[in-house]
Tab-separated table of C-alpha atoms in Angstrom:
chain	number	residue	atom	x	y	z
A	1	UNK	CA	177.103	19.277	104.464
A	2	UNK	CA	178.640	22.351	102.872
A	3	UNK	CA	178.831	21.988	98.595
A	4	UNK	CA	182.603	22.705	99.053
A	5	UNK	CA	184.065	20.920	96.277
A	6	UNK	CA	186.482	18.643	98.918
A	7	UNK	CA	182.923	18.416	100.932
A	8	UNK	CA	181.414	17.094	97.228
A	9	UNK	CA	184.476	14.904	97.284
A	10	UNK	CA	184.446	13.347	100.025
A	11	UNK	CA	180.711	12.975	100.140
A	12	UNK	CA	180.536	11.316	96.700
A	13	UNK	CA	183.754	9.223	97.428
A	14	UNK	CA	182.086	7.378	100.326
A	15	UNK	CA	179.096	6.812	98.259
A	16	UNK	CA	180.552	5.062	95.622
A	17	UNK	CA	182.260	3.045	97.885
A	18	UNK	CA	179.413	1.456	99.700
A	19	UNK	CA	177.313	1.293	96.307
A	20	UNK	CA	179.820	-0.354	94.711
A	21	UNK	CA	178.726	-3.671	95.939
A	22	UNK	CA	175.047	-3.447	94.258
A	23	UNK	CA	176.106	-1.228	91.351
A	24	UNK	CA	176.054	-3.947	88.437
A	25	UNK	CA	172.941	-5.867	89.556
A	26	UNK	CA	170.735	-2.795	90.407
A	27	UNK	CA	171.689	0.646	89.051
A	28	UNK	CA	174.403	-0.152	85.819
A	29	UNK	CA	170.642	-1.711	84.318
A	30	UNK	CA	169.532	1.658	84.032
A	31	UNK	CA	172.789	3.423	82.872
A	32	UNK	CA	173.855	0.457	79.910
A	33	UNK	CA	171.062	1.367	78.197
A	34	UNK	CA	173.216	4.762	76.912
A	35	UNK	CA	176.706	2.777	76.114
A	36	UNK	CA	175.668	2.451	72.525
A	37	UNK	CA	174.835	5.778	72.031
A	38	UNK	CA	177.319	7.059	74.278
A	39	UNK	CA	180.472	5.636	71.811
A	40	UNK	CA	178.274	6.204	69.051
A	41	UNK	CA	178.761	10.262	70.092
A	42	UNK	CA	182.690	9.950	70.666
A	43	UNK	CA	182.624	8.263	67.000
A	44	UNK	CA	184.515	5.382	68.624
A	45	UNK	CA	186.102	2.835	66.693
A	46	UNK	CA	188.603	0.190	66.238
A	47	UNK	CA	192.017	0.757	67.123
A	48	UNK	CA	191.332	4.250	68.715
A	49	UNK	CA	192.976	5.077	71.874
A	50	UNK	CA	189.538	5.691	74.495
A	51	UNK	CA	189.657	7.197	77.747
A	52	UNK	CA	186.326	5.968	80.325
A	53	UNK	CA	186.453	8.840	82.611
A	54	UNK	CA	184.161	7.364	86.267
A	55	UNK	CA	184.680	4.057	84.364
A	56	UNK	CA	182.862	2.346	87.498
A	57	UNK	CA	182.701	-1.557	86.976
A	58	UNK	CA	184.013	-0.905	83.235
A	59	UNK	CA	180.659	-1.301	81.075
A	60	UNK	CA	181.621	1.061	78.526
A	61	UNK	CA	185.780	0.465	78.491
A	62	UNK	CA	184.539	-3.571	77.708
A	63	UNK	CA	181.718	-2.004	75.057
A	64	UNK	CA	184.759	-0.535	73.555
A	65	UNK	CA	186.989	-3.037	73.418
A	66	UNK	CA	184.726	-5.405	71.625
A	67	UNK	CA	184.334	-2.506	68.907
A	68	UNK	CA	188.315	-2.890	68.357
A	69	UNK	CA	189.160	0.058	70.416
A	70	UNK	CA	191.991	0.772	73.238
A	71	UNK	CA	190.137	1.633	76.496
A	72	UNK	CA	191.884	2.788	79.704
A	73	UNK	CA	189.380	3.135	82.425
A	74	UNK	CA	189.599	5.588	85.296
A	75	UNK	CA	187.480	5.853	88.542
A	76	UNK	CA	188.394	7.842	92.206
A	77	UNK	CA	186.786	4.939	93.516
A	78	UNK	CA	188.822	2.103	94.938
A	79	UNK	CA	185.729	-0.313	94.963
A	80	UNK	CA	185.250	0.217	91.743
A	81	UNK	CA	188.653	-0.237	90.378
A	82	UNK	CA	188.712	-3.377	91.876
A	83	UNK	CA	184.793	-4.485	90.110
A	84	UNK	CA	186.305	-3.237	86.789
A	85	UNK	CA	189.302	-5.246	86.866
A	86	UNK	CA	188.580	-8.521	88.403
A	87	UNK	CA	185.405	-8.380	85.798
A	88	UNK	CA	187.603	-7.177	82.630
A	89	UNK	CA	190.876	-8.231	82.868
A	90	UNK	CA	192.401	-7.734	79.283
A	91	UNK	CA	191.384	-4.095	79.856
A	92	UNK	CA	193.548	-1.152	81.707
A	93	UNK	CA	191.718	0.155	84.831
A	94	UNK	CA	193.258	3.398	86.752
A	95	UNK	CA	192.281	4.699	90.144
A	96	UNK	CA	192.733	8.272	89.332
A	97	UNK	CA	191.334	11.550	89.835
A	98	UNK	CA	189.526	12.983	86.653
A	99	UNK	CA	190.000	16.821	87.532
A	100	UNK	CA	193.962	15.805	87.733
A	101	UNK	CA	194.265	12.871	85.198
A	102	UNK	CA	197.566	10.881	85.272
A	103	UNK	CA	198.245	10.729	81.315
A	104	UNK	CA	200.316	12.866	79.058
A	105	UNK	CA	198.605	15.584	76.720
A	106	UNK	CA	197.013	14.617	73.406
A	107	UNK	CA	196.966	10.643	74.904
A	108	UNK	CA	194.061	9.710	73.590
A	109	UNK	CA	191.517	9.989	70.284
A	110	UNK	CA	188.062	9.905	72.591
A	111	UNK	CA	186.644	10.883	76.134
A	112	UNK	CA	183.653	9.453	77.785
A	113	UNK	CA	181.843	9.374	80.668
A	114	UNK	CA	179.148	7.832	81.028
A	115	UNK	CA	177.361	9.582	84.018
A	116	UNK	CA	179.606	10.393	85.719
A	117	UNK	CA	180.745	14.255	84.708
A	118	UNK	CA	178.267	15.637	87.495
A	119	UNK	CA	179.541	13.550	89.992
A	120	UNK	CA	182.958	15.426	89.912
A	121	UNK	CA	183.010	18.348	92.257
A	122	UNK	CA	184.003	20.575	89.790
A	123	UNK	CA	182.784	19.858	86.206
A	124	UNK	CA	184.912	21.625	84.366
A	125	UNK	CA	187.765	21.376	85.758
A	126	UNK	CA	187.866	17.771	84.314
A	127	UNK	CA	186.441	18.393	80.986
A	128	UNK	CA	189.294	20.821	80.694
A	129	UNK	CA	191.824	17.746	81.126
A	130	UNK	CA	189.678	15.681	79.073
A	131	UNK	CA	190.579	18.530	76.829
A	132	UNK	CA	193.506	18.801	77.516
A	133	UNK	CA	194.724	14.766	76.999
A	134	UNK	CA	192.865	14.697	73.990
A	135	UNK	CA	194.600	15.153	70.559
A	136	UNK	CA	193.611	17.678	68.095
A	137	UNK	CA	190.322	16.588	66.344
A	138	UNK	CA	189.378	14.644	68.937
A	139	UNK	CA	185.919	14.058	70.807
A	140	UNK	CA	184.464	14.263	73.851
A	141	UNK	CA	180.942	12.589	74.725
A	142	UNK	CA	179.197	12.326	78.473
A	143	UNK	CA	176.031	11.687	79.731
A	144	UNK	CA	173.791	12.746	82.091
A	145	UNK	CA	170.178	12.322	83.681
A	146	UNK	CA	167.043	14.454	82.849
A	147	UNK	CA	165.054	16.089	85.279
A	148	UNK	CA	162.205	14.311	87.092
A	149	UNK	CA	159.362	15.630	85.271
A	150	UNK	CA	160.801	14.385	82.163
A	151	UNK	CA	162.342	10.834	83.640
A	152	UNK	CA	159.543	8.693	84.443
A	153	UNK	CA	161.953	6.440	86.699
A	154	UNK	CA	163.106	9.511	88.893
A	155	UNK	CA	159.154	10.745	88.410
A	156	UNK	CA	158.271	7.703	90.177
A	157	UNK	CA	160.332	8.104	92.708
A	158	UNK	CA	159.923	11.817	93.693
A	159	UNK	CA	156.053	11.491	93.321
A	160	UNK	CA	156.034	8.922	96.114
A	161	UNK	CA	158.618	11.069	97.689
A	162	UNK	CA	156.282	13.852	98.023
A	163	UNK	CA	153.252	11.797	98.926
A	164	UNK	CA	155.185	9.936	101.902
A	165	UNK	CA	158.185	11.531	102.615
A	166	UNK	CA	160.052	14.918	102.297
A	167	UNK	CA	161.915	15.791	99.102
A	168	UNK	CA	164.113	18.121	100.713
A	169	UNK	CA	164.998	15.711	103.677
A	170	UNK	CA	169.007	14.829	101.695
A	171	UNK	CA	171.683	17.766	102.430
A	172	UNK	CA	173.063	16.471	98.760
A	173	UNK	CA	174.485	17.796	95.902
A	174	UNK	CA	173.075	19.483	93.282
A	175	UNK	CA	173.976	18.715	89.471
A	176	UNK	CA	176.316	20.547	87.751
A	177	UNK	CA	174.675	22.548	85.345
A	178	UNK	CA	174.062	22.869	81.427
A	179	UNK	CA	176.182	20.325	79.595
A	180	UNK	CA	175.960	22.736	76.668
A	181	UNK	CA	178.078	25.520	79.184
A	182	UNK	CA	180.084	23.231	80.866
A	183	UNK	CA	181.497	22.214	77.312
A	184	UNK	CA	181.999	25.575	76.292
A	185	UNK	CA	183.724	27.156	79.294
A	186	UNK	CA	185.999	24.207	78.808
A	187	UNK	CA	187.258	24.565	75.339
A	188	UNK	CA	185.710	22.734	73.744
A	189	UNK	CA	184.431	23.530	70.000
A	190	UNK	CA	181.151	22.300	67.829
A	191	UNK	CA	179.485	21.204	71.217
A	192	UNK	CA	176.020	19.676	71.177
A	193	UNK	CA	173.491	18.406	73.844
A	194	UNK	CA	170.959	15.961	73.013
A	195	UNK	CA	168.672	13.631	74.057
A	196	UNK	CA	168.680	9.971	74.692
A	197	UNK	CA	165.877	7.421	75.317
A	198	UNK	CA	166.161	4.155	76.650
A	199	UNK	CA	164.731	1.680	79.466
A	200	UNK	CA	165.018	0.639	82.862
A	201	UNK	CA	163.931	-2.857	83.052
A	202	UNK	CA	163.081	-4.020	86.648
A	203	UNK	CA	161.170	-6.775	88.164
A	204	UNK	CA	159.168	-5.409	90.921
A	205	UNK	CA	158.903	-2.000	91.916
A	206	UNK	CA	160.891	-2.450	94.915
A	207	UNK	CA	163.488	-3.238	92.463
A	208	UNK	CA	163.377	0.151	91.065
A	209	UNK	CA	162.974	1.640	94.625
A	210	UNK	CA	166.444	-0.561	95.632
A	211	UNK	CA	168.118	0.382	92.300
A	212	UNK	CA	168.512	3.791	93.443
A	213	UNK	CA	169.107	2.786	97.254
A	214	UNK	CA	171.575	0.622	96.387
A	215	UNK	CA	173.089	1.704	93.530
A	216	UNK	CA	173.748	5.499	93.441
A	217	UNK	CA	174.868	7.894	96.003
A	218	UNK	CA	173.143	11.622	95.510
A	219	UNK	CA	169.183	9.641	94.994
A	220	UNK	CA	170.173	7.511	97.723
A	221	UNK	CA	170.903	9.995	100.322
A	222	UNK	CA	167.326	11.371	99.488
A	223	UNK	CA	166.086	7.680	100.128
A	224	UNK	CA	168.081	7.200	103.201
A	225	UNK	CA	166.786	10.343	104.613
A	226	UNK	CA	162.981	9.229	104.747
A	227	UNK	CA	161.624	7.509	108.097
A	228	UNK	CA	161.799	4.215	107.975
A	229	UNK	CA	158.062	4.357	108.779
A	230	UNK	CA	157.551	5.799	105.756
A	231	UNK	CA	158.970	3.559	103.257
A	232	UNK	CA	156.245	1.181	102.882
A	233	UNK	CA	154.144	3.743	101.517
A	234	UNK	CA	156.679	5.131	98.988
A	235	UNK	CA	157.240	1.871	97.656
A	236	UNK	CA	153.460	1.374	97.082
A	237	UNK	CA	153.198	4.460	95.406
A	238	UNK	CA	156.222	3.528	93.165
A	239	UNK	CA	154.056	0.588	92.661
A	240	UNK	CA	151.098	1.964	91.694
A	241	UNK	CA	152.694	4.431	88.913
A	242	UNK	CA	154.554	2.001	87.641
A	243	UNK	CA	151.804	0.195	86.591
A	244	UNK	CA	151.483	1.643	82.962
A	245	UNK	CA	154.714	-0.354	82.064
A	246	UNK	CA	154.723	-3.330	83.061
A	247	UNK	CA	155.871	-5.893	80.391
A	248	UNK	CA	155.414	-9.894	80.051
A	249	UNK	CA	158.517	-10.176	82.672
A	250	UNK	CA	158.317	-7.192	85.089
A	251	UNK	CA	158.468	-3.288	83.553
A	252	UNK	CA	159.697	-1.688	81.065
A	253	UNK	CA	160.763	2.145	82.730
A	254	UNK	CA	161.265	4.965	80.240
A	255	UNK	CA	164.339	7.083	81.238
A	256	UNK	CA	166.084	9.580	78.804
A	257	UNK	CA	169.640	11.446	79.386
A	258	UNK	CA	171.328	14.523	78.122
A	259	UNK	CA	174.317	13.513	75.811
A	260	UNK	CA	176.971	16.185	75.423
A	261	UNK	CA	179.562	16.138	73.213
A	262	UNK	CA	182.355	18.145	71.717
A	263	UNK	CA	185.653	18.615	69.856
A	264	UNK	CA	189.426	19.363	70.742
A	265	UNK	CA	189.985	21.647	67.367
């Protein structure tokens, strides 16, 4: 594929439809772990008007919600939509595009996103209309995923990758860029990029392998695109590294994210 942004579009819009599905049982166990810190960011509280930008099933709009907030959620996915609000039905869900969002300027006191910024084919294109529907003074939080080296989940993955398989075998995207930039050429003032730590608990290590399978779309096209032959062997080499953390009911997986933030001054 060509990394046109209606190619990225299109690509990531199919994705998300098929992982939909498996989302909440495989891959949203890896992603909750950053809600708390997430709203923490966007100083979100009660009674405060909260957009979920790539709300997916709705984890963070219902985190917010039971802090007192007003959450709309917003995903391009019409799988998702429908997982949000058949799971969370006191809460607004909006199939919408987030470089093109349907609400009026200055609607709302926060902006998250909780992975889901470098899914968009153009980055800052959205965060300028999460800038834009923002009111004055207020905040803008997303997160995204380290880089291998650094994320022993992904680590895992790509080692066995390498052994088995061939990283570059996936014609997918690549990420987006420097959260710290894309805030900046968006408007955005005091912006900050930090990191988060959490854990990916899984039973098995086919579990992990499956959680990215089945769950996201860019890591899953790199899956995919192994031989079958070879996926045996990846899995026992996820198996074997995964060893150091295991826990008294399956593993404990560290995984840290970028959290970037900002202001609408």
């Amino acid at each position: 594929m060509t990394f046109e942004p209606q190619a990225v579009r299109e690509f990531e819009h199919a994705g998300w439809e098929r992982a939909a599905a498996h989302y909440t049982s495989t891959f949203a166990e890896a992603t909750r772990a950053f809600v708390g810190d997430l709203l923490d960011t966007a100083r979100v509280r009660a009674g405060m008007r909260v957009l979920d930008l790539a709300c997916g099933p709705g984890v963070v709009a219902a985190v917010a919600a039971e802090r007192g907030a007003l959450p709309v959620g917003l995903d391009f996915s019409p799988a998702m939509i429908a997982l949000a609000r058949a799971g969370h039905t006191g809460i607004r869900f909006e199939q919408g595009d987030a470089e093109a969002l349907p609400f009026a300027d200055a609607s709302f006191d926060a902006v998250v996103a909780n992975f889901g910024v470098h899914h968009v084919p153009e980055p800052i294109r959205a965060l300028r209309e999460a800038h834009r529907v923002l009111r004055p003074g207020g905040r803008v939080a997303f997160t995204a995923w380290t880089a291998p080296p650094e994320n022993i989940a992904w680590r895992l993955l790509y080692d066995a990758i390498s052994a088995h398989g061939d990283l570059r075998a996936a014609d997918a995207p690549p990420p987006g860029g420097s959260l710290r930039r894309l805030l900046d050429a968006s408007g955005f003032a005091e912006t900050e990029a930090k990191r988060a730590r959490g854990e990916w608990r899984v039973a098995t290590a086919r579990d992990l392998l499956e959680g990215f399978r089945r769950g996201t779309v860019r890591t899953a096209a790199l899956i995919d695109a192994q031989p079958a032959a070879t996926l045996p062997q990846i899995e026992a080499a996820i198996a074997h590294g995964i060893a150091p953390y295991r826990r008294a009911n399956g593993f404990a997986v560290p995984i840290v994210a970028i959290l970037g933030s900002g202001v609408r001054i």
